Amino acid sequence: MSGFDNFNTDFYQSSYSVDDQSQAGYGYGNAENPYNKPYGQYDYSQPVGYASPGVMQPQQQYTGQIFQPTQTYTPSPSQSLYTSSFDDEPPLLEELGINFDHIWQKTLTVLHPMKVADGSIMNETDLAGPMVFCLAFGATLLLSGKIQFGYVYGISAIGCLGMYCLLNLMSMTGVSFGCVASVLGYCLLPMILLSSFAVLLSLQGMIGIILTAAIIGWCSLSASKIFISALAMDGQQLLVAYPCALLYGVFALISVF
């Protein structure tokens, strides 16, 4: 056992002493540590930073005002051009294809069958006016006790499809379905007058027959005139007016009976 005690004593030999803790201060040498003072001797009047010795302190202070930061970012020229481009955008109605000036000109062209139609305006796909005229035609029929909205839209769709096929066969340039629907819808305006007369008086007599024939001729003449000017179909107005008269004759039958 004496040999084991000598080995244990030799193994734990060291120059470290417990008294050195008060002088070393956790590895900071003999430097004075303000946090190592006993209770009651600490000077609380001196502000002490809480940052560690290895952290760099900011060298420049904030010079701006509260809620008014300094301008540090300037937009690039491309971004400035992008934000200023909103002022050059067209109005919303023009982007949607609704032009009240063109609608008024088309309406005047229909109301004046002898007026020369502008082909550049008539070749547009404008369905705002035709939708309003179809609703007005159905409303006037409703005033006379006829609920015919389904027949109005159904006959309109079939008539537009038939005229679209016929005009593409007859013209050299061709035409779009929206243009055909727009022209036929605008030329429905005289038929609204006929259905309005049906609210006030009966159209099944001789006066009604004459008025109905005049309205059918008015609608077909206006539609054929617009198609001829828009598609450059000179000398073919009567050929275009005949199928238009058949289409508007169906609407006239709905109004009379």
PDB file of C-alpha atoms in Angstrom:
ATOM      1  CA  MET A   1       0.000   0.000   0.000  1.00  0.00           C
ATOM      2  CA  SER A   2       2.929   2.358   0.585  1.00  0.00           C
ATOM      3  CA  GLY A   3       3.897   2.124  -3.093  1.00  0.00           C
ATOM      4  CA  PHE A   4       0.371   3.050  -4.215  1.00  0.00           C
ATOM      5  CA  ASP A   5       0.327   6.101  -1.921  1.00  0.00           C
ATOM      6  CA  ASN A   6       3.613   7.333  -3.342  1.00  0.00           C
ATOM      7  CA  PHE A   7       2.306   6.897  -6.881  1.00  0.00           C
ATOM      8  CA  ASN A   8      -0.879   8.828  -6.083  1.00  0.00           C
ATOM      9  CA  THR A   9       1.071  11.693  -4.559  1.00  0.00           C
ATOM     10  CA  ASP A  10       3.420  11.948  -7.518  1.00  0.00           C
ATOM     11  CA  PHE A  11       0.557  11.874 -10.020  1.00  0.00           C
ATOM     12  CA  TYR A  12      -1.331  14.845  -8.523  1.00  0.00           C
ATOM     13  CA  GLN A  13       1.656  17.145  -7.996  1.00  0.00           C
ATOM     14  CA  SER A  14       0.965  20.637  -9.283  1.00  0.00           C
ATOM     15  CA  SER A  15       1.913  24.233  -8.630  1.00  0.00           C
ATOM     16  CA  TYR A  16      -1.707  25.385  -8.799  1.00  0.00           C
ATOM     17  CA  SER A  17      -3.135  26.901  -5.632  1.00  0.00           C
ATOM     18  CA  VAL A  18      -6.676  27.893  -4.740  1.00  0.00           C
ATOM     19  CA  ASP A  19      -5.470  31.317  -3.624  1.00  0.00           C
ATOM     20  CA  ASP A  20      -4.513  32.166  -7.190  1.00  0.00           C
ATOM     21  CA  GLN A  21      -8.210  32.412  -8.228  1.00  0.00           C
ATOM     22  CA  SER A  22      -8.619  35.808  -6.595  1.00  0.00           C
ATOM     23  CA  GLN A  23      -5.655  37.128  -8.560  1.00  0.00           C
ATOM     24  CA  ALA A  24      -6.159  35.457 -11.950  1.00  0.00           C
ATOM     25  CA  GLY A  25      -9.861  36.281 -12.497  1.00  0.00           C
ATOM     26  CA  TYR A  26     -10.859  33.516 -15.010  1.00  0.00           C
ATOM     27  CA  GLY A  27      -7.958  33.899 -17.389  1.00  0.00           C
ATOM     28  CA  TYR A  28      -7.733  37.707 -17.606  1.00  0.00           C
ATOM     29  CA  GLY A  29      -4.425  37.956 -15.725  1.00  0.00           C
ATOM     30  CA  ASN A  30      -3.949  40.627 -13.147  1.00  0.00           C
ATOM     31  CA  ALA A  31      -6.163  43.145 -14.961  1.00  0.00           C
ATOM     32  CA  GLU A  32      -8.828  44.679 -12.836  1.00  0.00           C
ATOM     33  CA  ASN A  33     -12.223  43.127 -13.555  1.00  0.00           C
ATOM     34  CA  PRO A  34     -15.116  45.430 -12.565  1.00  0.00           C
ATOM     35  CA  TYR A  35     -17.463  42.463 -12.243  1.00  0.00           C
ATOM     36  CA  ASN A  36     -15.209  40.670  -9.747  1.00  0.00           C
ATOM     37  CA  LYS A  37     -15.771  43.106  -6.864  1.00  0.00           C
ATOM     38  CA  PRO A  38     -17.556  41.945  -3.735  1.00  0.00           C
ATOM     39  CA  TYR A  39     -21.098  43.020  -3.025  1.00  0.00           C
ATOM     40  CA  GLY A  40     -21.255  46.549  -1.612  1.00  0.00           C
ATOM     41  CA  GLN A  41     -18.058  47.763  -3.220  1.00  0.00           C
ATOM     42  CA  TYR A  42     -19.356  48.101  -6.797  1.00  0.00           C
ATOM     43  CA  ASP A  43     -19.736  51.655  -8.075  1.00  0.00           C
ATOM     44  CA  TYR A  44     -23.155  51.804  -9.726  1.00  0.00           C
ATOM     45  CA  SER A  45     -22.728  55.441 -10.776  1.00  0.00           C
ATOM     46  CA  GLN A  46     -20.264  54.507 -13.548  1.00  0.00           C
ATOM     47  CA  PRO A  47     -21.912  53.083 -16.693  1.00  0.00           C
ATOM     48  CA  VAL A  48     -20.425  49.823 -17.744  1.00  0.00           C
ATOM     49  CA  GLY A  49     -20.744  48.442 -21.309  1.00  0.00           C
ATOM     50  CA  TYR A  50     -22.039  44.945 -21.760  1.00  0.00           C
ATOM     51  CA  ALA A  51     -20.249  44.191 -24.986  1.00  0.00           C
ATOM     52  CA  SER A  52     -17.488  41.613 -24.928  1.00  0.00           C
ATOM     53  CA  PRO A  53     -13.899  42.771 -25.576  1.00  0.00           C
ATOM     54  CA  GLY A  54     -13.836  41.154 -29.030  1.00  0.00           C
ATOM     55  CA  VAL A  55     -16.934  43.007 -30.421  1.00  0.00           C
ATOM     56  CA  MET A  56     -16.287  46.249 -32.322  1.00  0.00           C
ATOM     57  CA  GLN A  57     -18.274  49.262 -31.223  1.00  0.00           C
ATOM     58  CA  PRO A  58     -19.954  51.480 -33.884  1.00  0.00           C
ATOM     59  CA  GLN A  59     -17.830  54.481 -34.756  1.00  0.00           C
ATOM     60  CA  GLN A  60     -20.537  56.578 -36.537  1.00  0.00           C
ATOM     61  CA  GLN A  61     -23.667  57.769 -34.789  1.00  0.00           C
ATOM     62  CA  TYR A  62     -27.099  58.176 -36.396  1.00  0.00           C
ATOM     63  CA  THR A  63     -27.574  61.784 -37.460  1.00  0.00           C
ATOM     64  CA  GLY A  64     -31.074  61.562 -38.978  1.00  0.00           C
ATOM     65  CA  GLN A  65     -34.400  62.482 -37.409  1.00  0.00           C
ATOM     66  CA  ILE A  66     -37.073  60.179 -36.074  1.00  0.00           C
ATOM     67  CA  PHE A  67     -39.534  59.064 -38.788  1.00  0.00           C
ATOM     68  CA  GLN A  68     -37.422  60.973 -41.352  1.00  0.00           C
ATOM     69  CA  PRO A  69     -34.657  58.643 -42.514  1.00  0.00           C
ATOM     70  CA  THR A  70     -31.951  59.893 -44.770  1.00  0.00           C
ATOM     71  CA  GLN A  71     -32.223  59.120 -48.487  1.00  0.00           C
ATOM     72  CA  THR A  72     -29.730  56.386 -49.269  1.00  0.00           C
ATOM     73  CA  TYR A  73     -31.380  54.808 -52.366  1.00  0.00           C
ATOM     74  CA  THR A  74     -31.905  56.418 -55.724  1.00  0.00           C
ATOM     75  CA  PRO A  75     -34.001  54.579 -58.370  1.00  0.00           C
ATOM     76  CA  SER A  76     -32.288  53.581 -61.546  1.00  0.00           C
ATOM     77  CA  PRO A  77     -33.288  55.251 -64.856  1.00  0.00           C
ATOM     78  CA  SER A  78     -35.091  52.108 -65.994  1.00  0.00           C
ATOM     79  CA  GLN A  79     -37.264  52.075 -62.866  1.00  0.00           C
ATOM     80  CA  SER A  80     -38.045  55.781 -63.229  1.00  0.00           C
ATOM     81  CA  LEU A  81     -39.090  55.183 -66.829  1.00  0.00           C
ATOM     82  CA  TYR A  82     -41.316  52.300 -65.708  1.00  0.00           C
ATOM     83  CA  THR A  83     -43.105  54.363 -63.064  1.00  0.00           C
ATOM     84  CA  SER A  84     -43.621  57.299 -65.405  1.00  0.00           C
ATOM     85  CA  SER A  85     -45.095  55.059 -68.117  1.00  0.00           C
ATOM     86  CA  PHE A  86     -48.397  54.810 -66.203  1.00  0.00           C
ATOM     87  CA  ASP A  87     -49.233  58.354 -67.262  1.00  0.00           C
ATOM     88  CA  ASP A  88     -49.033  57.364 -70.915  1.00  0.00           C
ATOM     89  CA  GLU A  89     -51.436  54.412 -70.644  1.00  0.00           C
ATOM     90  CA  PRO A  90     -54.793  54.652 -72.467  1.00  0.00           C
ATOM     91  CA  PRO A  91     -58.055  54.876 -70.493  1.00  0.00           C
ATOM     92  CA  LEU A  92     -59.722  51.735 -69.196  1.00  0.00           C
ATOM     93  CA  LEU A  93     -62.708  51.950 -71.563  1.00  0.00           C
ATOM     94  CA  GLU A  94     -60.370  52.179 -74.539  1.00  0.00           C
ATOM     95  CA  GLU A  95     -58.460  49.093 -73.353  1.00  0.00           C
ATOM     96  CA  LEU A  96     -61.773  47.228 -73.089  1.00  0.00           C
ATOM     97  CA  GLY A  97     -62.664  48.243 -76.646  1.00  0.00           C
ATOM     98  CA  ILE A  98     -65.497  50.610 -75.670  1.00  0.00           C
ATOM     99  CA  ASN A  99     -65.302  53.828 -77.659  1.00  0.00           C
ATOM    100  CA  PHE A 100     -68.373  56.032 -77.256  1.00  0.00           C
ATOM    101  CA  ASP A 101     -67.436  58.156 -80.246  1.00  0.00           C
ATOM    102  CA  HIS A 102     -67.385  55.116 -82.543  1.00  0.00           C
ATOM    103  CA  ILE A 103     -70.600  53.803 -80.998  1.00  0.00           C
ATOM    104  CA  TRP A 104     -72.309  57.119 -81.736  1.00  0.00           C
ATOM    105  CA  GLN A 105     -71.019  57.160 -85.317  1.00  0.00           C
ATOM    106  CA  LYS A 106     -72.231  53.615 -85.943  1.00  0.00           C
ATOM    107  CA  THR A 107     -75.612  54.456 -84.475  1.00  0.00           C
ATOM    108  CA  LEU A 108     -75.942  57.487 -86.770  1.00  0.00           C
ATOM    109  CA  THR A 109     -74.934  55.353 -89.749  1.00  0.00           C
ATOM    110  CA  VAL A 110     -77.727  52.904 -88.970  1.00  0.00           C
ATOM    111  CA  LEU A 111     -80.301  55.651 -88.421  1.00  0.00           C
ATOM    112  CA  HIS A 112     -79.327  57.304 -91.720  1.00  0.00           C
ATOM    113  CA  PRO A 113     -79.384  54.562 -94.374  1.00  0.00           C
ATOM    114  CA  MET A 114     -78.246  56.927 -97.130  1.00  0.00           C
ATOM    115  CA  LYS A 115     -75.163  58.089 -95.222  1.00  0.00           C
ATOM    116  CA  VAL A 116     -71.816  56.756 -96.435  1.00  0.00           C
ATOM    117  CA  ALA A 117     -70.360  54.344 -93.880  1.00  0.00           C
ATOM    118  CA  ASP A 118     -66.766  54.591 -92.687  1.00  0.00           C
ATOM    119  CA  GLY A 119     -65.190  51.203 -93.377  1.00  0.00           C
ATOM    120  CA  SER A 120     -62.348  51.640 -90.878  1.00  0.00           C
ATOM    121  CA  ILE A 121     -64.793  52.172 -88.012  1.00  0.00           C
ATOM    122  CA  MET A 122     -67.309  49.565 -89.124  1.00  0.00           C
ATOM    123  CA  ASN A 123     -64.643  46.881 -89.324  1.00  0.00           C
ATOM    124  CA  GLU A 124     -64.111  46.968 -85.553  1.00  0.00           C
ATOM    125  CA  THR A 125     -65.237  44.260 -83.164  1.00  0.00           C
ATOM    126  CA  ASP A 126     -67.489  46.304 -80.898  1.00  0.00           C
ATOM    127  CA  LEU A 127     -70.091  44.312 -78.975  1.00  0.00           C
ATOM    128  CA  ALA A 128     -71.046  46.910 -76.357  1.00  0.00           C
ATOM    129  CA  GLY A 129     -73.652  48.590 -78.561  1.00  0.00           C
ATOM    130  CA  PRO A 130     -75.179  45.343 -79.909  1.00  0.00           C
ATOM    131  CA  MET A 131     -75.616  43.973 -76.389  1.00  0.00           C
ATOM    132  CA  VAL A 132     -77.431  47.140 -75.322  1.00  0.00           C
ATOM    133  CA  PHE A 133     -79.678  47.037 -78.389  1.00  0.00           C
ATOM    134  CA  CYS A 134     -80.526  43.350 -77.853  1.00  0.00           C
ATOM    135  CA  LEU A 135     -81.466  44.054 -74.242  1.00  0.00           C
ATOM    136  CA  ALA A 136     -83.561  47.033 -75.331  1.00  0.00           C
ATOM    137  CA  PHE A 137     -85.337  44.919 -77.949  1.00  0.00           C
ATOM    138  CA  GLY A 138     -86.143  42.234 -75.381  1.00  0.00           C
ATOM    139  CA  ALA A 139     -87.307  44.888 -72.898  1.00  0.00           C
ATOM    140  CA  THR A 140     -89.738  46.436 -75.386  1.00  0.00           C
ATOM    141  CA  LEU A 141     -91.087  42.970 -76.159  1.00  0.00           C
ATOM    142  CA  LEU A 142     -91.502  42.447 -72.429  1.00  0.00           C
ATOM    143  CA  LEU A 143     -93.580  45.619 -72.188  1.00  0.00           C
ATOM    144  CA  SER A 144     -96.031  44.147 -74.682  1.00  0.00           C
ATOM    145  CA  GLY A 145     -96.298  40.917 -72.645  1.00  0.00           C
ATOM    146  CA  LYS A 146     -93.794  38.802 -74.649  1.00  0.00           C
ATOM    147  CA  ILE A 147     -90.949  37.141 -72.795  1.00  0.00           C
ATOM    148  CA  GLN A 148     -88.725  36.346 -75.759  1.00  0.00           C
ATOM    149  CA  PHE A 149     -85.152  36.903 -74.516  1.00  0.00           C
ATOM    150  CA  GLY A 150     -84.139  33.347 -75.359  1.00  0.00           C
ATOM    151  CA  TYR A 151     -85.463  33.626 -78.915  1.00  0.00           C
ATOM    152  CA  VAL A 152     -83.721  36.978 -79.407  1.00  0.00           C
ATOM    153  CA  TYR A 153     -80.298  35.700 -78.412  1.00  0.00           C
ATOM    154  CA  GLY A 154     -80.746  32.330 -80.102  1.00  0.00           C
ATOM    155  CA  ILE A 155     -81.830  33.777 -83.451  1.00  0.00           C
ATOM    156  CA  SER A 156     -79.077  36.379 -83.211  1.00  0.00           C
ATOM    157  CA  ALA A 157     -76.407  33.719 -82.734  1.00  0.00           C
ATOM    158  CA  ILE A 158     -77.689  31.564 -85.607  1.00  0.00           C
ATOM    159  CA  GLY A 159     -78.053  34.594 -87.894  1.00  0.00           C
ATOM    160  CA  CYS A 160     -74.542  35.842 -87.130  1.00  0.00           C
ATOM    161  CA  LEU A 161     -73.082  32.408 -87.831  1.00  0.00           C
ATOM    162  CA  GLY A 162     -74.915  32.153 -91.164  1.00  0.00           C
ATOM    163  CA  MET A 163     -73.899  35.649 -92.282  1.00  0.00           C
ATOM    164  CA  TYR A 164     -70.309  34.961 -91.231  1.00  0.00           C
ATOM    165  CA  CYS A 165     -70.102  31.907 -93.485  1.00  0.00           C
ATOM    166  CA  LEU A 166     -71.847  33.693 -96.365  1.00  0.00           C
ATOM    167  CA  LEU A 167     -69.674  36.821 -96.253  1.00  0.00           C
ATOM    168  CA  ASN A 168     -66.463  34.812 -96.099  1.00  0.00           C
ATOM    169  CA  LEU A 169     -67.556  33.026 -99.268  1.00  0.00           C
ATOM    170  CA  MET A 170     -68.525  36.244-101.066  1.00  0.00           C
ATOM    171  CA  SER A 171     -65.699  38.600-100.058  1.00  0.00           C
ATOM    172  CA  MET A 172     -62.041  38.417-101.034  1.00  0.00           C
ATOM    173  CA  THR A 173     -60.624  39.780 -97.772  1.00  0.00           C
ATOM    174  CA  GLY A 174     -62.730  37.804 -95.310  1.00  0.00           C
ATOM    175  CA  VAL A 175     -64.404  39.000 -92.131  1.00  0.00           C
ATOM    176  CA  SER A 176     -64.294  38.065 -88.472  1.00  0.00           C
ATOM    177  CA  PHE A 177     -67.247  36.715 -86.515  1.00  0.00           C
ATOM    178  CA  GLY A 178     -67.083  39.629 -84.075  1.00  0.00           C
ATOM    179  CA  CYS A 179     -67.387  42.164 -86.883  1.00  0.00           C
ATOM    180  CA  VAL A 180     -70.471  40.395 -88.282  1.00  0.00           C
ATOM    181  CA  ALA A 181     -72.090  40.262 -84.838  1.00  0.00           C
ATOM    182  CA  SER A 182     -71.301  43.949 -84.266  1.00  0.00           C
ATOM    183  CA  VAL A 183     -72.852  45.124 -87.546  1.00  0.00           C
ATOM    184  CA  LEU A 184     -75.965  42.978 -87.241  1.00  0.00           C
ATOM    185  CA  GLY A 185     -76.416  44.094 -83.626  1.00  0.00           C
ATOM    186  CA  TYR A 186     -76.208  47.781 -84.466  1.00  0.00           C
ATOM    187  CA  CYS A 187     -78.657  47.380 -87.326  1.00  0.00           C
ATOM    188  CA  LEU A 188     -81.172  45.932 -84.872  1.00  0.00           C
ATOM    189  CA  LEU A 189     -81.907  49.483 -83.700  1.00  0.00           C
ATOM    190  CA  PRO A 190     -84.869  50.117 -86.103  1.00  0.00           C
ATOM    191  CA  MET A 191     -86.420  46.871 -84.876  1.00  0.00           C
ATOM    192  CA  ILE A 192     -86.558  48.394 -81.382  1.00  0.00           C
ATOM    193  CA  LEU A 193     -88.782  51.128 -82.821  1.00  0.00           C
ATOM    194  CA  LEU A 194     -91.097  48.481 -84.289  1.00  0.00           C
ATOM    195  CA  SER A 195     -91.411  46.642 -80.977  1.00  0.00           C
ATOM    196  CA  SER A 196     -92.063  49.994 -79.267  1.00  0.00           C
ATOM    197  CA  PHE A 197     -94.950  50.653 -81.667  1.00  0.00           C
ATOM    198  CA  ALA A 198     -96.284  47.183 -80.821  1.00  0.00           C
ATOM    199  CA  VAL A 199     -96.695  48.311 -77.211  1.00  0.00           C
ATOM    200  CA  LEU A 200     -99.007  51.184 -78.236  1.00  0.00           C
ATOM    201  CA  LEU A 201    -100.962  49.663 -81.139  1.00  0.00           C
ATOM    202  CA  SER A 202    -101.576  46.386 -82.916  1.00  0.00           C
ATOM    203  CA  LEU A 203     -99.342  45.581 -85.895  1.00  0.00           C
ATOM    204  CA  GLN A 204    -101.576  42.884 -87.376  1.00  0.00           C
ATOM    205  CA  GLY A 205    -103.515  45.272 -89.630  1.00  0.00           C
ATOM    206  CA  MET A 206    -102.588  46.960 -92.869  1.00  0.00           C
ATOM    207  CA  ILE A 207    -100.714  49.750 -91.085  1.00  0.00           C
ATOM    208  CA  GLY A 208     -98.728  47.186 -89.145  1.00  0.00           C
ATOM    209  CA  ILE A 209     -97.792  45.276 -92.302  1.00  0.00           C
ATOM    210  CA  ILE A 210     -96.567  48.424 -94.057  1.00  0.00           C
ATOM    211  CA  LEU A 211     -94.616  49.554 -90.997  1.00  0.00           C
ATOM    212  CA  THR A 212     -93.085  46.109 -90.535  1.00  0.00           C
ATOM    213  CA  ALA A 213     -91.969  45.927 -94.173  1.00  0.00           C
ATOM    214  CA  ALA A 214     -90.427  49.389 -93.923  1.00  0.00           C
ATOM    215  CA  ILE A 215     -88.511  48.459 -90.764  1.00  0.00           C
ATOM    216  CA  ILE A 216     -87.210  45.232 -92.323  1.00  0.00           C
ATOM    217  CA  GLY A 217     -86.019  47.132 -95.384  1.00  0.00           C
ATOM    218  CA  TRP A 218     -84.403  49.767 -93.170  1.00  0.00           C
ATOM    219  CA  CYS A 219     -82.444  47.189 -91.150  1.00  0.00           C
ATOM    220  CA  SER A 220     -81.323  45.149 -94.172  1.00  0.00           C
ATOM    221  CA  LEU A 221     -80.312  48.249 -96.164  1.00  0.00           C
ATOM    222  CA  SER A 222     -78.197  49.596 -93.291  1.00  0.00           C
ATOM    223  CA  ALA A 223     -76.516  46.244 -92.652  1.00  0.00           C
ATOM    224  CA  SER A 224     -75.732  45.612 -96.318  1.00  0.00           C
ATOM    225  CA  LYS A 225     -74.359  49.141 -96.732  1.00  0.00           C
ATOM    226  CA  ILE A 226     -71.973  48.648 -93.810  1.00  0.00           C
ATOM    227  CA  PHE A 227     -70.832  45.225 -95.024  1.00  0.00           C
ATOM    228  CA  ILE A 228     -70.196  46.554 -98.536  1.00  0.00           C
ATOM    229  CA  SER A 229     -68.096  49.485 -97.276  1.00  0.00           C
ATOM    230  CA  ALA A 230     -66.140  47.434 -94.756  1.00  0.00           C
ATOM    231  CA  LEU A 231     -65.358  44.487 -97.067  1.00  0.00           C
ATOM    232  CA  ALA A 232     -64.983  46.425-100.349  1.00  0.00           C
ATOM    233  CA  MET A 233     -67.768  44.434-102.047  1.00  0.00           C
ATOM    234  CA  ASP A 234     -68.825  46.921-104.703  1.00  0.00           C
ATOM    235  CA  GLY A 235     -71.933  46.007-106.678  1.00  0.00           C
ATOM    236  CA  GLN A 236     -73.046  43.234-104.302  1.00  0.00           C
ATOM    237  CA  GLN A 237     -75.290  45.144-101.917  1.00  0.00           C
ATOM    238  CA  LEU A 238     -78.509  43.451-103.036  1.00  0.00           C
ATOM    239  CA  LEU A 239     -76.921  40.023-102.613  1.00  0.00           C
ATOM    240  CA  VAL A 240     -75.954  40.909 -99.046  1.00  0.00           C
ATOM    241  CA  ALA A 241     -79.255  42.667 -98.273  1.00  0.00           C
ATOM    242  CA  TYR A 242     -81.377  39.587 -99.057  1.00  0.00           C
ATOM    243  CA  PRO A 243     -80.088  37.293 -96.262  1.00  0.00           C
ATOM    244  CA  CYS A 244     -80.095  40.284 -93.899  1.00  0.00           C
ATOM    245  CA  ALA A 245     -83.781  40.857 -94.709  1.00  0.00           C
ATOM    246  CA  LEU A 246     -84.533  37.210 -93.919  1.00  0.00           C
ATOM    247  CA  LEU A 247     -82.840  37.523 -90.530  1.00  0.00           C
ATOM    248  CA  TYR A 248     -84.579  40.744 -89.548  1.00  0.00           C
ATOM    249  CA  GLY A 249     -87.875  39.352 -90.847  1.00  0.00           C
ATOM    250  CA  VAL A 250     -87.736  36.746 -88.063  1.00  0.00           C
ATOM    251  CA  PHE A 251     -87.321  39.487 -85.477  1.00  0.00           C
ATOM    252  CA  ALA A 252     -90.249  41.343 -87.046  1.00  0.00           C
ATOM    253  CA  LEU A 253     -92.450  38.244 -86.732  1.00  0.00           C
ATOM    254  CA  ILE A 254     -91.581  38.067 -83.029  1.00  0.00           C
ATOM    255  CA  SER A 255     -92.575  41.713 -82.634  1.00  0.00           C
ATOM    256  CA  VAL A 256     -95.884  41.410 -84.547  1.00  0.00           C
ATOM    257  CA  PHE A 257     -97.138  38.111 -83.245  1.00  0.00           C
TER     258      PHE A 257
END
